[in-house]
mmCIF file of C-alpha atoms in Angstrom:
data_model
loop_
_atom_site.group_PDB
_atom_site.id
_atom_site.type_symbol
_atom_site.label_atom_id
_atom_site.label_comp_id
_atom_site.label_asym_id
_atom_site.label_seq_id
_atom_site.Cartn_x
_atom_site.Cartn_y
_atom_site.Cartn_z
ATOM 1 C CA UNK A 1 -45.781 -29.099 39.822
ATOM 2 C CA UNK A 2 -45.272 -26.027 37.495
ATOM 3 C CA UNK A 3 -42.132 -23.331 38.107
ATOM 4 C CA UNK A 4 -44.541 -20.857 38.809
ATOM 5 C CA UNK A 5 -46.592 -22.853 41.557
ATOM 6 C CA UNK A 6 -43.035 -24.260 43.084
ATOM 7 C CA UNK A 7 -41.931 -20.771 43.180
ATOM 8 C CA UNK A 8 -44.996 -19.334 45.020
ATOM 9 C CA UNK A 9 -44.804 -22.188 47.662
ATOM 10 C CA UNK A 10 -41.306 -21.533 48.111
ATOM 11 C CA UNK A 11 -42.066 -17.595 48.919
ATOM 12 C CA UNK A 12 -45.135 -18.567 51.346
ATOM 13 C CA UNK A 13 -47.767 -17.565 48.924
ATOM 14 C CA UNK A 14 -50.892 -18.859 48.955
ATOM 15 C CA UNK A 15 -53.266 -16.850 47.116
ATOM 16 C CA UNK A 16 -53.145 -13.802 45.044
ATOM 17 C CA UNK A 17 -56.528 -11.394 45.310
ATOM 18 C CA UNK A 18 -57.320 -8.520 43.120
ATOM 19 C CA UNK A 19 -60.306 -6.499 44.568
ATOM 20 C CA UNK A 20 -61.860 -3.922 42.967
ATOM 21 C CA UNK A 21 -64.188 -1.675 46.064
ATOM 22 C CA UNK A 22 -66.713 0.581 44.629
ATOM 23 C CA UNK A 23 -69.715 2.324 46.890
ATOM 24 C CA UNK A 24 -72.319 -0.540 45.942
ATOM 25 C CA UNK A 25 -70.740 -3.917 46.114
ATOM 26 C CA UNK A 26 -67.096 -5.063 45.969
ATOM 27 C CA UNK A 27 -65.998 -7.405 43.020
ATOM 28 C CA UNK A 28 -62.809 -9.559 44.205
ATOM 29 C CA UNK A 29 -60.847 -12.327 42.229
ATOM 30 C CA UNK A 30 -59.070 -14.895 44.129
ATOM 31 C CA UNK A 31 -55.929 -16.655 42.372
ATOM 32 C CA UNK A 32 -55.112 -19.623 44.412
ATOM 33 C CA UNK A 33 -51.005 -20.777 44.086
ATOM 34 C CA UNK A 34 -51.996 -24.091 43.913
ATOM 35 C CA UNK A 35 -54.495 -23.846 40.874
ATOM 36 C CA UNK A 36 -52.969 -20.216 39.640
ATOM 37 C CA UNK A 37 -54.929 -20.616 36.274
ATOM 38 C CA UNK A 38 -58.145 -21.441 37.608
ATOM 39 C CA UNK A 39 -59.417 -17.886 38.668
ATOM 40 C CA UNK A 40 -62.537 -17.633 41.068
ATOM 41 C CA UNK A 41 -64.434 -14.364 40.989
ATOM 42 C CA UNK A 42 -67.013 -12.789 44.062
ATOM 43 C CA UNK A 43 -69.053 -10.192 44.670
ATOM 44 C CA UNK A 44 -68.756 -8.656 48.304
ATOM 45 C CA UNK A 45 -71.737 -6.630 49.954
ATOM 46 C CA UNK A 46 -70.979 -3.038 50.592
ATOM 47 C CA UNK A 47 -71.344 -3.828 54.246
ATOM 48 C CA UNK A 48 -68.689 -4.865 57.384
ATOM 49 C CA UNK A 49 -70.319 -8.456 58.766
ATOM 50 C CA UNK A 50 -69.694 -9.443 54.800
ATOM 51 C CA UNK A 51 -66.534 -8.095 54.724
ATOM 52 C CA UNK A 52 -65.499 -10.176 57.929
ATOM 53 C CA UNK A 53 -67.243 -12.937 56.654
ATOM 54 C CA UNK A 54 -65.328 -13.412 53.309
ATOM 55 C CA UNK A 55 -61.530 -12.589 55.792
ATOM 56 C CA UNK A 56 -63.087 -15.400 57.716
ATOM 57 C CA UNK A 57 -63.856 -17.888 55.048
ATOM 58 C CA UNK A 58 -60.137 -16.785 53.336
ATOM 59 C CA UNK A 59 -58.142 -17.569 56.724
ATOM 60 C CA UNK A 60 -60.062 -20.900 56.692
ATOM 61 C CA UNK A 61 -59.647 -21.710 53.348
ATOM 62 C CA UNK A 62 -55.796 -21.033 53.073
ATOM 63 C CA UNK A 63 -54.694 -20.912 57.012
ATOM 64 C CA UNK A 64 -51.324 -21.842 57.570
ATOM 65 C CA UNK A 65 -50.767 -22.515 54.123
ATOM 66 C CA UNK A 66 -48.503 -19.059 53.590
ATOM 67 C CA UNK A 67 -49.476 -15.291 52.771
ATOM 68 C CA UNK A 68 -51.983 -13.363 50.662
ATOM 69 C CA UNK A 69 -51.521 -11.501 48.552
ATOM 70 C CA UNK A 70 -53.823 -8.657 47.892
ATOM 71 C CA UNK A 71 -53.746 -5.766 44.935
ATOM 72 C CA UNK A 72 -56.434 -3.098 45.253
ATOM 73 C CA UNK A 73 -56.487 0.362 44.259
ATOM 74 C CA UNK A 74 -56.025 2.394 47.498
ATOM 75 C CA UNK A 75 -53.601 2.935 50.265
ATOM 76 C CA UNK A 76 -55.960 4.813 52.336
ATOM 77 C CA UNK A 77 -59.302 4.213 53.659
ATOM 78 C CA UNK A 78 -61.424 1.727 55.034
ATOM 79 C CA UNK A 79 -60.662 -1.579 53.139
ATOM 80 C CA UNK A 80 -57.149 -1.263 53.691
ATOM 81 C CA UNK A 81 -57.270 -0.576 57.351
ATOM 82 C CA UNK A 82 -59.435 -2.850 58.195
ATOM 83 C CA UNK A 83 -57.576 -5.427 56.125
ATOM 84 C CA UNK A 84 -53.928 -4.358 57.501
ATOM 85 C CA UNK A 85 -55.222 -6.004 61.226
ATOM 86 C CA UNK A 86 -54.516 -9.780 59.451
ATOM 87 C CA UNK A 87 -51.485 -10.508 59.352
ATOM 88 C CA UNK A 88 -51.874 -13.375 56.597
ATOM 89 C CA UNK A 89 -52.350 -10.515 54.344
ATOM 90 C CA UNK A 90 -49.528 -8.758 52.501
ATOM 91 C CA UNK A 91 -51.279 -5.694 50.889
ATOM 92 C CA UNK A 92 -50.590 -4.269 47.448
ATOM 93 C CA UNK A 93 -51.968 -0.989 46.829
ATOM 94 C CA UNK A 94 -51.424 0.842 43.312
ATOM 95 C CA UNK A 95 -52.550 3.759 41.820
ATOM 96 C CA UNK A 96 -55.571 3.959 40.076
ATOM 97 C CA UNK A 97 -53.731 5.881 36.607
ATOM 98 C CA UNK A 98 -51.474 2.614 37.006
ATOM 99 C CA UNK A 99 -54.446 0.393 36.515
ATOM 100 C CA UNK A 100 -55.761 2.047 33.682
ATOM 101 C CA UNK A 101 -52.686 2.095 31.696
ATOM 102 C CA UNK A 102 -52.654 -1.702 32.441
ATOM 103 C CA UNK A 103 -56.463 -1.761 31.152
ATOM 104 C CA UNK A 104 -55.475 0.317 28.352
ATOM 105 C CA UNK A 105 -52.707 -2.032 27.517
ATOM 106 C CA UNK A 106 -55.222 -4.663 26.844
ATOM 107 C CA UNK A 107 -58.735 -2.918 25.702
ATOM 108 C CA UNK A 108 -57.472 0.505 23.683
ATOM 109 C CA UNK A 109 -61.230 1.389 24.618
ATOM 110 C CA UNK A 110 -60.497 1.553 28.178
ATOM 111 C CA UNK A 111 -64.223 0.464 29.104
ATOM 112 C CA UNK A 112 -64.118 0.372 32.709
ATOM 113 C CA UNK A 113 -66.085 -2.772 34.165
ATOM 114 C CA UNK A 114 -65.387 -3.615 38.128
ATOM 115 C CA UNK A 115 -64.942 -7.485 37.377
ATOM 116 C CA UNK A 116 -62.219 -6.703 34.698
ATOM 117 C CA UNK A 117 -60.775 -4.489 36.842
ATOM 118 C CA UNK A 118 -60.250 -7.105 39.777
ATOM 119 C CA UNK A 119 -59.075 -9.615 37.093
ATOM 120 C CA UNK A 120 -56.913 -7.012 35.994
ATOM 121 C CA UNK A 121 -55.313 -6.091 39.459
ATOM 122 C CA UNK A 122 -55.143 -9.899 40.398
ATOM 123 C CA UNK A 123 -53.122 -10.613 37.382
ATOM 124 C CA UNK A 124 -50.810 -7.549 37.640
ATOM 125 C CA UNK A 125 -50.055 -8.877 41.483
ATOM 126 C CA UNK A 126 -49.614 -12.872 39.899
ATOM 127 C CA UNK A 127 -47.690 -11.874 36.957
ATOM 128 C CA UNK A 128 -45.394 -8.569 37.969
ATOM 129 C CA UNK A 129 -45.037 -8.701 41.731
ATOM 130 C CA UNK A 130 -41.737 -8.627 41.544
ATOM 131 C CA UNK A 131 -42.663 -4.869 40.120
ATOM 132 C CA UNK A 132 -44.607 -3.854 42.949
ATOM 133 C CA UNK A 133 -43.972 -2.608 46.403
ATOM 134 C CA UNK A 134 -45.617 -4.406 49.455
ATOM 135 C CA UNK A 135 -47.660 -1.556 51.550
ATOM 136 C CA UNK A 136 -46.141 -0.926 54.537
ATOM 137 C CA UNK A 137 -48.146 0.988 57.779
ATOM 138 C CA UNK A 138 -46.769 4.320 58.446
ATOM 139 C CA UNK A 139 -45.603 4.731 62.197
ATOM 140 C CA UNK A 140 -47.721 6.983 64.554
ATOM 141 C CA UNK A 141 -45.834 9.812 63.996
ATOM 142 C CA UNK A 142 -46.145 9.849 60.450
ATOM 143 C CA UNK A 143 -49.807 9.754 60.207
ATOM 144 C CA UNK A 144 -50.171 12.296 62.768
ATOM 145 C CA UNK A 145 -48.088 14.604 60.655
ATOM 146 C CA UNK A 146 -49.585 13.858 57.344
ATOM 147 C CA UNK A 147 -53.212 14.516 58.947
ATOM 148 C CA UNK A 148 -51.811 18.379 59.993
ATOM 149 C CA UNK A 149 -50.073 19.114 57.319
ATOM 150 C CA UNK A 150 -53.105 18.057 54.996
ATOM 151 C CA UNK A 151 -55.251 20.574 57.327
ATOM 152 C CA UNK A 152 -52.360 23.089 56.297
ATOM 153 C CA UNK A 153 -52.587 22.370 52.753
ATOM 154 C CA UNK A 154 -56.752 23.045 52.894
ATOM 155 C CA UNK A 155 -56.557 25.926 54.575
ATOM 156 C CA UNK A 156 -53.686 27.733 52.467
ATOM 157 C CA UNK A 157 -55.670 26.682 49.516
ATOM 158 C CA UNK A 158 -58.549 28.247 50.777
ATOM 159 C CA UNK A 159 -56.631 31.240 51.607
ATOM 160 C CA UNK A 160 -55.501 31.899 47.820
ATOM 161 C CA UNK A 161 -59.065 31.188 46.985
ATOM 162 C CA UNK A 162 -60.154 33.868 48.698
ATOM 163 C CA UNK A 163 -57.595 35.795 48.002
ATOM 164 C CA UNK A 164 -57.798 35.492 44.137
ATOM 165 C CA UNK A 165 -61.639 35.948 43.839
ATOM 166 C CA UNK A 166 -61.726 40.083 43.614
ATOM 167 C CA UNK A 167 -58.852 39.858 41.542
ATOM 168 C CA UNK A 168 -60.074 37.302 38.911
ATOM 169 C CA UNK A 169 -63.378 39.082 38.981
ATOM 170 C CA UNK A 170 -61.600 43.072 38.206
ATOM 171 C CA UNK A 171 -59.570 41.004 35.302
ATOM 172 C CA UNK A 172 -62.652 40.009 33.580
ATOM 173 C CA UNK A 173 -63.864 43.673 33.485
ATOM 174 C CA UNK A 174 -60.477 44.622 32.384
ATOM 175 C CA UNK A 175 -59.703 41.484 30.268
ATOM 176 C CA UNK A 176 -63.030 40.508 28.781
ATOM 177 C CA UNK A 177 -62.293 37.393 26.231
ATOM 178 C CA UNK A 178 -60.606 34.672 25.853
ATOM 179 C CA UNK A 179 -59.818 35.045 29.723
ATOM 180 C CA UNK A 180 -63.060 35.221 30.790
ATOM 181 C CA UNK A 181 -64.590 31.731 31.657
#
């Protein structure tokens, strides 16, 4: 048994997931702890019942056998709700200018390709974990306050939008070129 597979089953891993979710269809790559250099790679329908049925077949596959672990780029929105109710998953979210530097790091062209990008996050999860920070919910409270004060945000934007408009439109008379674009 290799250090790196000893040292997952000592920390109650037992799979490491890197999903990349796009409108369309939903690329994931699954990293088991046992095999971590044999990498298996799926495409998810853009739908729920498929959704559920790949959780199911994962809680099957690896029940009992420890957590996983799961990098994607979001910390808001449907996957990562519905994926917070399991509690054999311990979520990973990281920003999307995170992945690309990581992409960068190892195609200067920076093509973006959804199955390189969910080999990408799975690897960044299996190789610097330690680096990352584990998603944790926000209580009530908090996400209450973050949905008003998002409201507030929109609506003083808005404001200076409004605002702004006759005055940007009298400095173009005044101020023809460069400023006027």
């Amino acid at each position: 048994m290799s250090e790196s597979i000893a040292a997952a089953a000592l920390q109650g891993v037992a799979a490491y997931i890197g999903i990349d979710w796009a409108d369309q269809k939903h690329d994931v790559v699954l990293r088991s702890a046992s095999q971590p250099n044999k990498v298996e790679h799926r495409i998810i329908e853009h739908k729920p019942e498929a959704l559920m049925e790949w959780v199911g077949e994962l809680q099957q596959r690896f029940g009992g056998q420890g957590k996983i672990l799961v990098c994607l780029e979001q910390s808001r929105g449907a996957l990562i709700y519905h994926l917070m109710g399991y509690e054999f998953f311990e979520l990973y979210p990281v920003n999307p200018l995170q992945l690309a530097r990581y992409r960068e790091t190892f195609s200067p062209g920076g093509a973006k390709d959804d199955r390189a990008d969910a080999e990408l996050l799975c690897e960044l999860l299996y190789c610097h974990r330690d680096r990352l920070r584990a998603w944790k919910a926000d209580s009530e409270l908090t996400r209450k306050l973050v949905f008003f004060t998002e409201g507030r945000r929109e609506a003083v934007d808005q404001r200076a939008r409004l605002s702004f408009r006759p005055l940007k439109a009298s400095s173009k008379c005044i101020f023809p070129w460069p400023w006027n674009y």
